[in-house]
Short mmCIF file of C-alpha atoms in Angstrom, two decimals:
data_model
loop_
_atom_site.label_atom_id
_atom_site.label_comp_id
_atom_site.label_asym_id
_atom_site.label_seq_id
_atom_site.Cartn_x
_atom_site.Cartn_y
_atom_site.Cartn_z
CA MET A 5 38.27 167.91 110.81
CA PRO A 6 40.52 165.63 108.50
CA TYR A 7 43.34 167.40 110.32
CA PHE A 8 42.34 166.40 113.51
CA TRP A 9 42.21 162.65 112.87
CA ASP A 10 45.13 162.45 110.72
CA GLY A 11 47.31 164.38 113.35
CA VAL A 12 45.81 162.23 116.33
CA LEU A 13 46.74 159.07 114.37
CA THR A 14 50.39 160.30 113.71
CA THR A 15 50.75 161.53 117.40
CA LEU A 16 49.38 157.72 118.43
CA GLN A 17 51.87 155.98 116.18
CA VAL A 18 54.53 158.18 117.47
CA LEU A 19 53.68 157.44 120.90
CA ALA A 20 53.36 153.71 120.77
CA LEU A 21 56.43 153.24 118.60
CA GLY A 22 58.51 155.72 120.43
CA SER A 23 57.45 154.16 123.77
CA LEU A 24 58.20 150.83 122.51
CA ILE A 25 61.73 151.57 121.26
CA SER A 26 62.47 153.69 124.47
CA PHE A 27 61.11 150.45 126.94
CA THR A 28 63.22 148.11 125.16
CA LEU A 29 66.13 149.88 124.29
CA GLY A 30 66.33 151.45 128.07
CA LEU A 31 66.36 147.73 129.21
CA VAL A 32 69.41 146.83 126.92
CA TRP A 33 71.44 150.43 128.41
CA ALA A 34 70.42 149.37 131.87
CA LEU A 35 72.00 145.75 131.47
CA ALA A 36 75.07 147.17 129.56
CA LEU A 37 75.59 149.58 132.52
CA ARG A 38 75.61 146.68 135.13
CA ALA A 39 78.04 144.70 132.69
CA PRO A 40 81.29 143.33 134.42
CA SER A 41 83.50 144.98 131.59
CA ARG A 42 83.97 148.53 132.15
CA PHE A 43 84.75 148.65 128.46
CA VAL A 44 81.25 148.04 128.16
CA ARG A 45 80.14 150.27 130.81
CA TRP A 46 81.61 153.39 129.99
CA PRO A 47 80.94 153.92 126.62
CA VAL A 48 77.34 152.91 127.31
CA GLY A 49 77.28 155.62 130.38
CA MET A 50 79.18 158.11 128.10
CA LEU A 51 76.55 157.73 125.65
CA THR A 52 73.51 157.80 127.61
CA GLU A 53 74.57 160.93 129.43
CA PHE A 54 75.35 162.71 126.26
CA ILE A 55 71.70 161.76 125.00
CA ARG A 56 69.91 162.73 128.22
CA ASN A 57 71.74 166.28 128.54
CA THR A 58 71.23 167.39 125.24
CA PRO A 59 68.09 168.69 124.29
CA LEU A 60 65.39 166.50 122.23
CA LEU A 61 65.16 168.90 119.47
CA VAL A 62 68.91 168.99 118.58
CA GLN A 63 68.95 165.27 118.42
CA LEU A 64 66.12 165.47 115.94
CA PHE A 65 67.89 167.86 113.75
CA PHE A 66 70.95 165.87 113.88
CA LEU A 67 69.23 162.79 112.78
CA PHE A 68 67.18 164.46 110.04
CA PHE A 69 69.93 166.88 108.86
CA VAL A 70 73.14 165.38 109.51
CA LEU A 71 72.88 161.33 108.95
CA PRO A 72 71.73 162.24 105.20
CA GLU A 73 75.12 163.68 104.83
CA TRP A 74 76.72 160.20 105.81
CA GLY A 75 74.56 158.32 103.71
CA VAL A 76 71.75 157.43 106.13
CA GLN A 77 68.45 158.57 105.58
CA PHE A 78 64.94 157.90 106.79
CA SER A 79 61.37 159.69 106.40
CA ALA A 80 60.58 162.64 108.74
CA LEU A 81 58.28 160.41 110.64
CA THR A 82 60.51 157.30 111.11
CA THR A 83 63.33 160.11 112.41
CA GLY A 84 60.90 161.41 114.53
CA ILE A 85 59.99 158.01 116.22
CA MET A 86 63.48 156.98 116.44
CA ALA A 87 64.75 160.15 118.06
CA ILE A 88 62.05 159.98 120.70
CA GLY A 89 62.84 156.79 121.53
CA LEU A 90 66.44 156.93 121.50
CA HIS A 91 65.89 160.08 123.59
CA TYR A 92 63.74 158.46 126.28
CA SER A 93 65.24 155.30 126.07
CA THR A 94 68.24 157.01 128.23
CA TYR A 95 65.82 158.15 131.19
CA THR A 96 64.05 154.60 131.23
CA ALA A 97 67.55 152.60 131.23
CA GLN A 98 67.69 154.58 134.71
CA VAL A 99 64.38 153.71 136.03
CA TYR A 100 65.12 149.94 134.86
CA ARG A 101 68.66 150.51 136.99
CA ALA A 102 66.61 151.28 139.99
CA GLY A 103 64.28 148.65 139.67
CA ILE A 104 67.01 146.15 139.36
CA ASP A 105 69.06 147.54 142.19
CA GLY A 106 65.73 147.43 144.47
CA VAL A 107 65.50 143.71 143.97
CA PRO A 108 66.01 142.21 147.72
CA THR A 109 69.86 140.72 147.64
CA GLY A 110 67.88 137.70 148.91
CA GLN A 111 66.86 137.13 145.66
CA TRP A 112 70.19 136.97 143.91
CA GLU A 113 71.53 134.45 146.69
CA ALA A 114 68.68 132.14 146.39
CA ALA A 115 69.18 131.88 142.71
CA ARG A 116 72.83 131.09 143.20
CA ALA A 117 72.02 128.59 145.63
CA LEU A 118 69.43 127.07 143.06
CA SER A 119 72.48 127.07 140.72
CA LEU A 120 70.37 129.09 138.42
CA PRO A 121 72.00 129.62 134.88
CA TYR A 122 72.81 133.50 134.81
CA HIS A 123 70.69 134.37 132.10
CA ARG A 124 67.86 132.26 133.56
CA THR A 125 68.68 134.08 137.02
CA TRP A 126 67.85 137.60 135.11
CA THR A 127 65.01 136.53 132.94
CA ALA A 128 62.96 134.32 135.55
CA VAL A 129 63.94 135.93 138.88
CA ILE A 130 65.47 139.61 138.47
CA LEU A 131 63.66 141.40 135.84
CA PRO A 132 59.89 140.15 136.80
CA GLN A 133 60.51 141.86 140.18
CA ALA A 134 62.41 144.76 138.51
CA VAL A 135 59.80 145.61 136.21
CA ARG A 136 56.90 145.42 138.61
CA ARG A 137 58.51 147.94 140.45
CA VAL A 138 58.82 150.44 137.60
CA VAL A 139 55.79 150.55 135.76
CA PRO A 140 54.72 153.76 137.62
CA ALA A 141 57.83 155.64 136.43
CA LEU A 142 58.06 154.25 132.80
CA GLY A 143 54.23 155.43 132.85
CA ASN A 144 55.22 158.79 133.68
CA TYR A 145 57.71 158.88 130.60
CA VAL A 146 54.97 157.56 128.14
CA ILE A 147 52.98 161.04 129.30
CA ALA A 148 56.41 163.03 128.82
CA MET A 149 56.78 161.57 125.22
CA LEU A 150 53.17 162.55 124.25
CA LYS A 151 53.72 166.01 125.48
CA ASP A 152 57.32 166.30 123.45
CA THR A 153 55.50 164.98 120.18
CA PRO A 154 54.87 168.69 119.17
CA LEU A 155 58.66 169.01 118.56
CA LEU A 156 58.57 166.83 115.72
CA ALA A 157 56.97 169.53 113.91
CA GLY A 158 60.59 171.01 113.49
CA ILE A 159 61.71 168.37 110.88
CA GLY A 160 58.09 168.49 109.47
CA VAL A 161 56.28 165.82 110.78
CA LEU A 162 52.54 166.80 110.39
CA GLU A 163 51.56 165.71 113.87
CA LEU A 164 48.19 167.17 115.83
CA LEU A 165 49.41 170.40 116.76
CA GLN A 166 51.04 171.24 113.44
CA ARG A 167 48.31 170.01 111.26
CA ALA A 168 45.83 172.44 113.96
CA ARG A 169 48.26 175.36 113.21
CA LEU A 170 48.30 175.17 109.39
CA GLN A 171 44.55 174.56 109.57
CA ALA A 172 43.98 177.56 111.76
CA THR A 173 46.47 179.37 109.12
CA ASP A 174 44.22 178.56 106.19
CA THR A 175 41.08 179.84 108.25
CA PHE A 176 42.08 181.96 110.93
CA GLN A 177 40.44 179.90 113.50
CA TYR A 178 43.26 179.63 115.94
CA THR A 179 41.40 179.39 119.01
CA GLU A 180 39.17 176.73 117.56
CA ALA A 181 41.83 174.47 116.07
CA LEU A 182 44.11 174.79 119.54
CA THR A 183 41.33 174.37 121.63
CA VAL A 184 40.56 171.12 119.99
CA VAL A 185 44.54 170.01 120.26
CA GLY A 186 44.51 170.52 124.09
CA ILE A 187 41.29 168.66 124.46
CA ALA A 188 43.03 165.99 122.27
CA PHE A 189 45.75 165.76 124.13
CA ILE A 190 43.98 165.45 127.82
CA LEU A 191 41.85 162.76 126.05
CA ILE A 192 44.90 160.66 124.82
CA ALA A 193 46.88 161.44 128.37
CA TYR A 194 44.32 160.58 130.71
CA PRO A 195 43.17 157.13 129.43
CA SER A 196 46.88 156.38 129.25
CA SER A 197 47.29 157.34 132.83
CA LEU A 198 44.37 155.34 133.88
CA LEU A 199 45.76 152.26 131.98
CA ILE A 200 49.14 152.55 133.70
CA ARG A 201 47.37 152.46 137.26
CA SER A 202 45.39 149.52 136.24
CA LEU A 203 48.48 147.22 134.89
CA GLU A 204 50.52 148.82 138.27
CA ARG A 205 47.54 147.17 140.25
CA ARG A 206 47.59 143.89 138.59
CA LEU A 207 51.76 143.55 138.58
CA VAL A 208 51.47 144.55 142.44
CA HIS A 209 48.98 142.18 143.29
#
């Protein structure tokens, strides 16, 4: 079943790169939302709220069909990865914010008492503690991204479900094709959840 393996590889590529974008950009949003200047906080806050409260499919269509009219064009796969990463970065930003807010006040005071530079306070004291707190929530969004990858079919990405659908259209074997897809998603999601739990235990201890 060539369609199966090609679809799995595409889905995994979207999941891995989309997660990387969402985790990295989410941290950038979270730090920007805590910036001293309201001229940084307000635009970032409005942007993240807009992205979070509009459907991912609309964002996919916008990036794929509207941006080329402005002279910016990417392949369907690249657009899909960017859209998923951008969309979920607004959710991971809130996760990071919660983790940062959960760091005890004493940690900030201790850093100030030691006269640590501002960047050193963040990188050595605050962020390591915050990230440990939010690993389970970030892991949940990885699974959510996996389940949203079929939306990329809307812009022509041949991910797992789309390849299975095309195969079923040719062979009329819808039951077999869609059953394989369902099992494949489980086989991807379950090990991912186990990996996240293992990482959580390592970070907590």
